Amino acid sequence: MTKIAVFASGSGSNFGAILQAIERKELDATVELLICDKPNAYVMERARQAGVDSFVFQAKSFSSKEQYERVILEQLQSKNVEWIVLAGYMRLIGTVLLTSYEKRIINIHPSLLPAFAGKDAVGQAIDYGVKVMGVTVHFVDEGMDTGPIISQQSFHVQGDMSRSVIEDQIHFIEHELYPETLQQLFTKKGVHMVNANERMEE
Ligand code: GAR
């Protein structure tokens, strides 16, 4: 059973999907802690309802990233957390956590990286007019959405898809791809590229 901490800043639908996958026994892990940098984020409510311990902080209360990451690290170590799983955590990870959790920090991003890194990846892709969109799970390094790619899943954008339909599709993919990829990582089965069309044929 792998002990993980989920880091999130927003609604936390991926946090919820991870908890559900654990409950369904599709992911052999326990969420020891939610780390959140936004006290009012809905993910906090999800953690409360699920009985998951949370640690909330505000970056502006600290003089540096190093300082708040040291506090987070203490929290992680007190719960023997083995892997850090970023799920809509909108901050770059700094040296303190990168050093202590080398190759054990994972992120999900709503684009086919390396295209459309950074904020509002979905908006960037829509504005560009791409016909294939998707989701990437990758190892985290010091850059913005730049670490080695672990898995990706694509879908074709139909002409009449509104932004909200596209976002629903992204979330639908994320909620399956993230727990699946984590399970493969934790059980060391290795990971592979997943294509949405293949999945639809399953
Ligand atoms: C997800 O779509 C995730 O891919 C994205 O934030 C959303 C969080 O949704 N992450 C990034 O953009 C990271 N660069 P959620 O709060 O409902 O899980």
PDB file of C-alpha atoms and ligand atoms in Angstrom:
ATOM      1  CA  MET A   1       0.000   0.000   0.000  1.00  0.00           C
ATOM      2  CA  THR A   2       1.639   3.205  -1.176  1.00  0.00           C
ATOM      3  CA  LYS A   3       1.238   6.264   1.042  1.00  0.00           C
ATOM      4  CA  ILE A   4       0.558   9.391  -0.971  1.00  0.00           C
ATOM      5  CA  ALA A   5      -0.135  13.070  -0.383  1.00  0.00           C
ATOM      6  CA  VAL A   6      -2.274  14.948  -2.897  1.00  0.00           C
ATOM      7  CA  PHE A   7      -1.490  18.634  -3.503  1.00  0.00           C
ATOM      8  CA  ALA A   8      -4.377  20.699  -4.895  1.00  0.00           C
ATOM      9  CA  SER A   9      -5.511  24.318  -5.251  1.00  0.00           C
ATOM     10  CA  GLY A  10      -8.993  24.062  -6.739  1.00  0.00           C
ATOM     11  CA  SER A  11     -12.149  22.014  -6.972  1.00  0.00           C
ATOM     12  CA  GLY A  12     -10.391  18.709  -6.431  1.00  0.00           C
ATOM     13  CA  SER A  13     -12.262  16.485  -8.868  1.00  0.00           C
ATOM     14  CA  ASN A  14      -9.024  14.558  -9.479  1.00  0.00           C
ATOM     15  CA  PHE A  15      -8.527  14.224  -5.724  1.00  0.00           C
ATOM     16  CA  GLY A  16     -12.050  12.754  -5.601  1.00  0.00           C
ATOM     17  CA  ALA A  17     -11.309  10.386  -8.498  1.00  0.00           C
ATOM     18  CA  ILE A  18      -8.172   9.113  -6.736  1.00  0.00           C
ATOM     19  CA  LEU A  19     -10.153   8.460  -3.542  1.00  0.00           C
ATOM     20  CA  GLN A  20     -12.819   6.608  -5.535  1.00  0.00           C
ATOM     21  CA  ALA A  21     -10.235   4.464  -7.310  1.00  0.00           C
ATOM     22  CA  ILE A  22      -8.788   3.528  -3.910  1.00  0.00           C
ATOM     23  CA  GLU A  23     -12.260   2.681  -2.611  1.00  0.00           C
ATOM     24  CA  ARG A  24     -12.919   0.515  -5.672  1.00  0.00           C
ATOM     25  CA  LYS A  25      -9.553  -1.197  -5.013  1.00  0.00           C
ATOM     26  CA  GLU A  26      -8.240  -0.139  -8.418  1.00  0.00           C
ATOM     27  CA  LEU A  27      -5.468   1.885  -6.795  1.00  0.00           C
ATOM     28  CA  ASP A  28      -3.424   0.277  -4.069  1.00  0.00           C
ATOM     29  CA  ALA A  29      -2.672   3.426  -2.071  1.00  0.00           C
ATOM     30  CA  THR A  30      -3.771   5.533   0.876  1.00  0.00           C
ATOM     31  CA  VAL A  31      -4.162   9.311   0.785  1.00  0.00           C
ATOM     32  CA  GLU A  32      -2.415  10.285   4.003  1.00  0.00           C
ATOM     33  CA  LEU A  33      -2.757  14.014   3.518  1.00  0.00           C
ATOM     34  CA  LEU A  34      -4.174  16.750   1.326  1.00  0.00           C
ATOM     35  CA  ILE A  35      -1.891  19.765   0.955  1.00  0.00           C
ATOM     36  CA  CYS A  36      -3.758  22.876  -0.177  1.00  0.00           C
ATOM     37  CA  ASP A  37      -2.617  26.467  -0.705  1.00  0.00           C
ATOM     38  CA  LYS A  38      -6.120  27.962  -0.968  1.00  0.00           C
ATOM     39  CA  PRO A  39      -8.158  27.900   2.269  1.00  0.00           C
ATOM     40  CA  ASN A  40     -11.458  28.337   0.407  1.00  0.00           C
ATOM     41  CA  ALA A  41     -10.841  25.730  -2.289  1.00  0.00           C
ATOM     42  CA  TYR A  42     -13.609  23.147  -2.660  1.00  0.00           C
ATOM     43  CA  VAL A  43     -11.034  20.370  -2.395  1.00  0.00           C
ATOM     44  CA  MET A  44     -10.863  21.162   1.348  1.00  0.00           C
ATOM     45  CA  GLU A  45     -14.543  20.296   1.672  1.00  0.00           C
ATOM     46  CA  ARG A  46     -13.996  17.065  -0.261  1.00  0.00           C
ATOM     47  CA  ALA A  47     -11.202  16.113   2.171  1.00  0.00           C
ATOM     48  CA  ARG A  48     -13.393  16.905   5.155  1.00  0.00           C
ATOM     49  CA  GLN A  49     -16.232  14.757   3.802  1.00  0.00           C
ATOM     50  CA  ALA A  50     -13.863  11.883   3.031  1.00  0.00           C
ATOM     51  CA  GLY A  51     -12.123  12.113   6.417  1.00  0.00           C
ATOM     52  CA  VAL A  52      -8.727  12.824   4.845  1.00  0.00           C
ATOM     53  CA  ASP A  53      -6.370  14.983   6.946  1.00  0.00           C
ATOM     54  CA  SER A  54      -5.452  18.248   5.311  1.00  0.00           C
ATOM     55  CA  PHE A  55      -2.780  20.870   5.710  1.00  0.00           C
ATOM     56  CA  VAL A  56      -3.647  24.295   4.347  1.00  0.00           C
ATOM     57  CA  PHE A  57      -1.183  27.155   4.007  1.00  0.00           C
ATOM     58  CA  GLN A  58      -0.936  30.556   2.397  1.00  0.00           C
ATOM     59  CA  ALA A  59       2.300  31.241   0.563  1.00  0.00           C
ATOM     60  CA  LYS A  60       2.112  34.934   1.408  1.00  0.00           C
ATOM     61  CA  SER A  61       2.483  34.102   5.128  1.00  0.00           C
ATOM     62  CA  PHE A  62       5.998  32.781   4.458  1.00  0.00           C
ATOM     63  CA  SER A  63       9.099  34.661   3.374  1.00  0.00           C
ATOM     64  CA  SER A  64      10.057  32.111   0.709  1.00  0.00           C
ATOM     65  CA  LYS A  65       9.080  28.894  -1.077  1.00  0.00           C
ATOM     66  CA  GLU A  66      11.876  27.150   0.816  1.00  0.00           C
ATOM     67  CA  GLN A  67      10.296  28.167   4.116  1.00  0.00           C
ATOM     68  CA  TYR A  68       6.802  26.859   3.367  1.00  0.00           C
ATOM     69  CA  GLU A  69       8.103  23.722   1.680  1.00  0.00           C
ATOM     70  CA  ARG A  70      10.094  22.906   4.843  1.00  0.00           C
ATOM     71  CA  VAL A  71       6.843  23.055   6.818  1.00  0.00           C
ATOM     72  CA  ILE A  72       5.101  20.878   4.203  1.00  0.00           C
ATOM     73  CA  LEU A  73       8.002  18.418   4.299  1.00  0.00           C
ATOM     74  CA  GLU A  74       7.597  18.019   8.067  1.00  0.00           C
ATOM     75  CA  GLN A  75       3.924  17.239   7.516  1.00  0.00           C
ATOM     76  CA  LEU A  76       4.726  14.665   4.827  1.00  0.00           C
ATOM     77  CA  GLN A  77       7.423  13.001   6.902  1.00  0.00           C
ATOM     78  CA  SER A  78       5.213  12.831   9.974  1.00  0.00           C
ATOM     79  CA  LYS A  79       2.810  10.695   7.907  1.00  0.00           C
ATOM     80  CA  ASN A  80       5.523   8.689   6.130  1.00  0.00           C
ATOM     81  CA  VAL A  81       4.297   9.892   2.732  1.00  0.00           C
ATOM     82  CA  GLU A  82       6.119   8.093  -0.098  1.00  0.00           C
ATOM     83  CA  TRP A  83       4.811   9.858  -3.230  1.00  0.00           C
ATOM     84  CA  ILE A  84       3.533  13.376  -3.938  1.00  0.00           C
ATOM     85  CA  VAL A  85       0.630  13.579  -6.400  1.00  0.00           C
ATOM     86  CA  LEU A  86      -0.155  17.028  -7.796  1.00  0.00           C
ATOM     87  CA  ALA A  87      -3.786  17.423  -8.848  1.00  0.00           C
ATOM     88  CA  GLY A  88      -4.457  20.990  -9.927  1.00  0.00           C
ATOM     89  CA  TYR A  89      -1.781  22.420  -7.602  1.00  0.00           C
ATOM     90  CA  MET A  90      -0.983  25.752  -9.181  1.00  0.00           C
ATOM     91  CA  ARG A  91       2.529  26.320  -7.808  1.00  0.00           C
ATOM     92  CA  LEU A  92       5.960  25.294  -8.973  1.00  0.00           C
ATOM     93  CA  ILE A  93       7.612  22.735  -6.710  1.00  0.00           C
ATOM     94  CA  GLY A  94      10.888  23.968  -5.208  1.00  0.00           C
ATOM     95  CA  THR A  95      14.223  22.453  -4.279  1.00  0.00           C
ATOM     96  CA  VAL A  96      13.212  21.310  -0.785  1.00  0.00           C
ATOM     97  CA  LEU A  97      10.510  18.925  -2.033  1.00  0.00           C
ATOM     98  CA  LEU A  98      12.276  18.022  -5.302  1.00  0.00           C
ATOM     99  CA  THR A  99      15.329  16.875  -3.357  1.00  0.00           C
ATOM    100  CA  SER A 100      13.430  14.957  -0.697  1.00  0.00           C
ATOM    101  CA  TYR A 101      11.027  13.302  -3.166  1.00  0.00           C
ATOM    102  CA  GLU A 102      13.299  12.810  -6.160  1.00  0.00           C
ATOM    103  CA  LYS A 103      11.410  11.003  -8.993  1.00  0.00           C
ATOM    104  CA  ARG A 104       8.441  10.598  -6.651  1.00  0.00           C
ATOM    105  CA  ILE A 105       6.445  13.722  -7.561  1.00  0.00           C
ATOM    106  CA  ILE A 106       3.825  13.344 -10.299  1.00  0.00           C
ATOM    107  CA  ASN A 107       1.624  15.912 -12.025  1.00  0.00           C
ATOM    108  CA  ILE A 108      -1.372  15.841 -14.347  1.00  0.00           C
ATOM    109  CA  HIS A 109      -1.744  18.550 -16.974  1.00  0.00           C
ATOM    110  CA  PRO A 110      -4.701  19.201 -19.299  1.00  0.00           C
ATOM    111  CA  SER A 111      -2.787  19.249 -22.603  1.00  0.00           C
ATOM    112  CA  LEU A 112      -0.600  17.020 -24.722  1.00  0.00           C
ATOM    113  CA  LEU A 113       2.732  18.288 -23.410  1.00  0.00           C
ATOM    114  CA  PRO A 114       5.033  19.813 -24.467  1.00  0.00           C
ATOM    115  CA  ALA A 115       2.249  21.836 -26.094  1.00  0.00           C
ATOM    116  CA  PHE A 116       0.412  24.369 -23.920  1.00  0.00           C
ATOM    117  CA  ALA A 117       2.305  24.217 -20.635  1.00  0.00           C
ATOM    118  CA  GLY A 118       1.380  26.609 -17.837  1.00  0.00           C
ATOM    119  CA  LYS A 119      -1.895  28.234 -16.913  1.00  0.00           C
ATOM    120  CA  ASP A 120      -5.175  27.764 -18.812  1.00  0.00           C
ATOM    121  CA  ALA A 121      -3.840  25.014 -21.056  1.00  0.00           C
ATOM    122  CA  VAL A 122      -7.358  24.299 -22.334  1.00  0.00           C
ATOM    123  CA  GLY A 123      -7.909  27.946 -23.297  1.00  0.00           C
ATOM    124  CA  GLN A 124      -4.510  28.069 -24.982  1.00  0.00           C
ATOM    125  CA  ALA A 125      -5.333  24.952 -27.037  1.00  0.00           C
ATOM    126  CA  ILE A 126      -8.789  26.265 -28.019  1.00  0.00           C
ATOM    127  CA  ASP A 127      -7.333  29.633 -29.047  1.00  0.00           C
ATOM    128  CA  TYR A 128      -4.726  27.858 -31.169  1.00  0.00           C
ATOM    129  CA  GLY A 129      -7.449  25.821 -32.860  1.00  0.00           C
ATOM    130  CA  VAL A 130      -5.887  22.373 -32.351  1.00  0.00           C
ATOM    131  CA  LYS A 131      -7.919  19.412 -33.578  1.00  0.00           C
ATOM    132  CA  VAL A 132      -6.440  16.907 -31.117  1.00  0.00           C
ATOM    133  CA  MET A 133      -6.335  17.650 -27.413  1.00  0.00           C
ATOM    134  CA  GLY A 134      -5.514  15.559 -24.396  1.00  0.00           C
ATOM    135  CA  VAL A 135      -4.022  14.999 -20.988  1.00  0.00           C
ATOM    136  CA  THR A 136      -0.477  14.267 -19.794  1.00  0.00           C
ATOM    137  CA  VAL A 137       0.808  12.657 -16.606  1.00  0.00           C
ATOM    138  CA  HIS A 138       4.484  13.413 -15.991  1.00  0.00           C
ATOM    139  CA  PHE A 139       7.249  13.451 -13.424  1.00  0.00           C
ATOM    140  CA  VAL A 140       7.800  16.858 -11.876  1.00  0.00           C
ATOM    141  CA  ASP A 141      11.060  18.740 -12.203  1.00  0.00           C
ATOM    142  CA  GLU A 142      11.953  22.365 -11.497  1.00  0.00           C
ATOM    143  CA  GLY A 143      10.284  23.619 -14.699  1.00  0.00           C
ATOM    144  CA  MET A 144       6.696  24.458 -15.547  1.00  0.00           C
ATOM    145  CA  ASP A 145       5.093  21.182 -16.765  1.00  0.00           C
ATOM    146  CA  THR A 146       8.430  19.996 -18.164  1.00  0.00           C
ATOM    147  CA  GLY A 147       9.379  16.688 -16.474  1.00  0.00           C
ATOM    148  CA  PRO A 148       9.564  13.313 -18.259  1.00  0.00           C
ATOM    149  CA  ILE A 149       6.210  12.150 -19.632  1.00  0.00           C
ATOM    150  CA  ILE A 150       4.694   8.983 -18.151  1.00  0.00           C
ATOM    151  CA  SER A 151       1.352   8.687 -19.952  1.00  0.00           C
ATOM    152  CA  GLN A 152      -0.834  10.653 -22.331  1.00  0.00           C
ATOM    153  CA  GLN A 153      -4.310  10.314 -23.750  1.00  0.00           C
ATOM    154  CA  SER A 154      -5.725  12.217 -26.684  1.00  0.00           C
ATOM    155  CA  PHE A 155      -9.135  12.947 -28.171  1.00  0.00           C
ATOM    156  CA  HIS A 156     -10.336  14.568 -31.375  1.00  0.00           C
ATOM    157  CA  VAL A 157     -11.963  17.978 -31.081  1.00  0.00           C
ATOM    158  CA  GLN A 158     -15.211  18.049 -33.040  1.00  0.00           C
ATOM    159  CA  GLY A 159     -16.164  21.369 -34.626  1.00  0.00           C
ATOM    160  CA  ASP A 160     -19.192  21.918 -32.405  1.00  0.00           C
ATOM    161  CA  MET A 161     -17.537  21.234 -29.029  1.00  0.00           C
ATOM    162  CA  SER A 162     -17.970  24.162 -26.622  1.00  0.00           C
ATOM    163  CA  ARG A 163     -15.309  24.945 -24.026  1.00  0.00           C
ATOM    164  CA  SER A 164     -17.403  23.358 -21.289  1.00  0.00           C
ATOM    165  CA  VAL A 165     -17.854  20.136 -23.293  1.00  0.00           C
ATOM    166  CA  ILE A 166     -14.100  20.058 -23.926  1.00  0.00           C
ATOM    167  CA  GLU A 167     -13.422  20.580 -20.208  1.00  0.00           C
ATOM    168  CA  ASP A 168     -15.827  17.756 -19.332  1.00  0.00           C
ATOM    169  CA  GLN A 169     -13.977  15.482 -21.755  1.00  0.00           C
ATOM    170  CA  ILE A 170     -10.608  16.461 -20.240  1.00  0.00           C
ATOM    171  CA  HIS A 171     -11.864  15.729 -16.734  1.00  0.00           C
ATOM    172  CA  PHE A 172     -13.419  12.441 -17.849  1.00  0.00           C
ATOM    173  CA  ILE A 173     -10.049  11.343 -19.234  1.00  0.00           C
ATOM    174  CA  GLU A 174      -8.106  12.635 -16.225  1.00  0.00           C
ATOM    175  CA  HIS A 175     -10.273  10.777 -13.737  1.00  0.00           C
ATOM    176  CA  GLU A 176      -9.425   7.464 -15.427  1.00  0.00           C
ATOM    177  CA  LEU A 177      -5.877   8.129 -16.600  1.00  0.00           C
ATOM    178  CA  TYR A 178      -4.486   9.483 -13.319  1.00  0.00           C
ATOM    179  CA  PRO A 179      -5.449   6.610 -10.984  1.00  0.00           C
ATOM    180  CA  GLU A 180      -4.509   4.080 -13.701  1.00  0.00           C
ATOM    181  CA  THR A 181      -1.076   5.644 -14.220  1.00  0.00           C
ATOM    182  CA  LEU A 182      -0.440   5.881 -10.481  1.00  0.00           C
ATOM    183  CA  GLN A 183      -1.326   2.226 -10.045  1.00  0.00           C
ATOM    184  CA  GLN A 184       1.084   1.247 -12.814  1.00  0.00           C
ATOM    185  CA  LEU A 185       3.828   3.362 -11.251  1.00  0.00           C
ATOM    186  CA  PHE A 186       3.290   2.049  -7.748  1.00  0.00           C
ATOM    187  CA  THR A 187       3.207  -1.544  -8.894  1.00  0.00           C
ATOM    188  CA  LYS A 188       6.209  -0.885 -11.180  1.00  0.00           C
ATOM    189  CA  LYS A 189       4.398  -2.363 -14.187  1.00  0.00           C
ATOM    190  CA  GLY A 190       5.635   0.484 -16.341  1.00  0.00           C
ATOM    191  CA  VAL A 191       3.443   2.846 -18.280  1.00  0.00           C
ATOM    192  CA  HIS A 192       2.581   3.269 -21.896  1.00  0.00           C
ATOM    193  CA  MET A 193       0.967   5.757 -24.220  1.00  0.00           C
ATOM    194  CA  VAL A 194      -2.782   5.441 -24.227  1.00  0.00           C
ATOM    195  CA  ASN A 195      -4.797   6.578 -27.210  1.00  0.00           C
ATOM    196  CA  ALA A 196      -8.406   7.582 -26.687  1.00  0.00           C
ATOM    197  CA  ASN A 197      -9.496   5.760 -29.815  1.00  0.00           C
ATOM    198  CA  GLU A 198      -8.000   2.500 -28.583  1.00  0.00           C
ATOM    199  CA  ARG A 199      -9.773   2.968 -25.275  1.00  0.00           C
ATOM    200  CA  MET A 200     -13.100   3.490 -26.996  1.00  0.00           C
ATOM    201  CA  GLU A 201     -12.643   0.213 -28.820  1.00  0.00           C
ATOM    202  CA  GLU A 202     -12.010  -1.700 -25.575  1.00  0.00           C
TER     203      GLU A 202
HETATM  204  C1  GAR B   1      -7.022  19.600 -13.878  1.00  0.00           C
HETATM  205  O1  GAR B   1      -7.599  19.704 -15.153  1.00  0.00           O
HETATM  206  C2  GAR B   1      -5.519  19.518 -13.976  1.00  0.00           C
HETATM  207  O2  GAR B   1      -5.091  18.856 -15.132  1.00  0.00           O
HETATM  208  C3  GAR B   1      -5.128  20.974 -14.020  1.00  0.00           C
HETATM  209  O3  GAR B   1      -5.969  21.574 -13.076  1.00  0.00           O
HETATM  210  C4  GAR B   1      -7.231  20.908 -13.097  1.00  0.00           C
HETATM  211  C5  GAR B   1      -7.644  20.648 -11.671  1.00  0.00           C
HETATM  212  O4  GAR B   1      -8.961  20.142 -11.630  1.00  0.00           O
HETATM  213  N1  GAR B   1      -3.760  21.150 -13.691  1.00  0.00           N
HETATM  214  C6  GAR B   1      -2.967  22.051 -14.284  1.00  0.00           C
HETATM  215  O5  GAR B   1      -3.365  22.872 -15.098  1.00  0.00           O
HETATM  216  C7  GAR B   1      -1.510  22.006 -13.835  1.00  0.00           C
HETATM  217  N2  GAR B   1      -0.686  22.805 -14.669  1.00  0.00           N
HETATM  218  P1  GAR B   1      -9.554  19.523 -10.301  1.00  0.00           P
HETATM  219  O6  GAR B   1      -9.299  20.541  -9.177  1.00  0.00           O
HETATM  220  O7  GAR B   1     -11.014  19.384 -10.574  1.00  0.00           O
HETATM  221  O8  GAR B   1      -8.866  18.216 -10.032  1.00  0.00           O
END
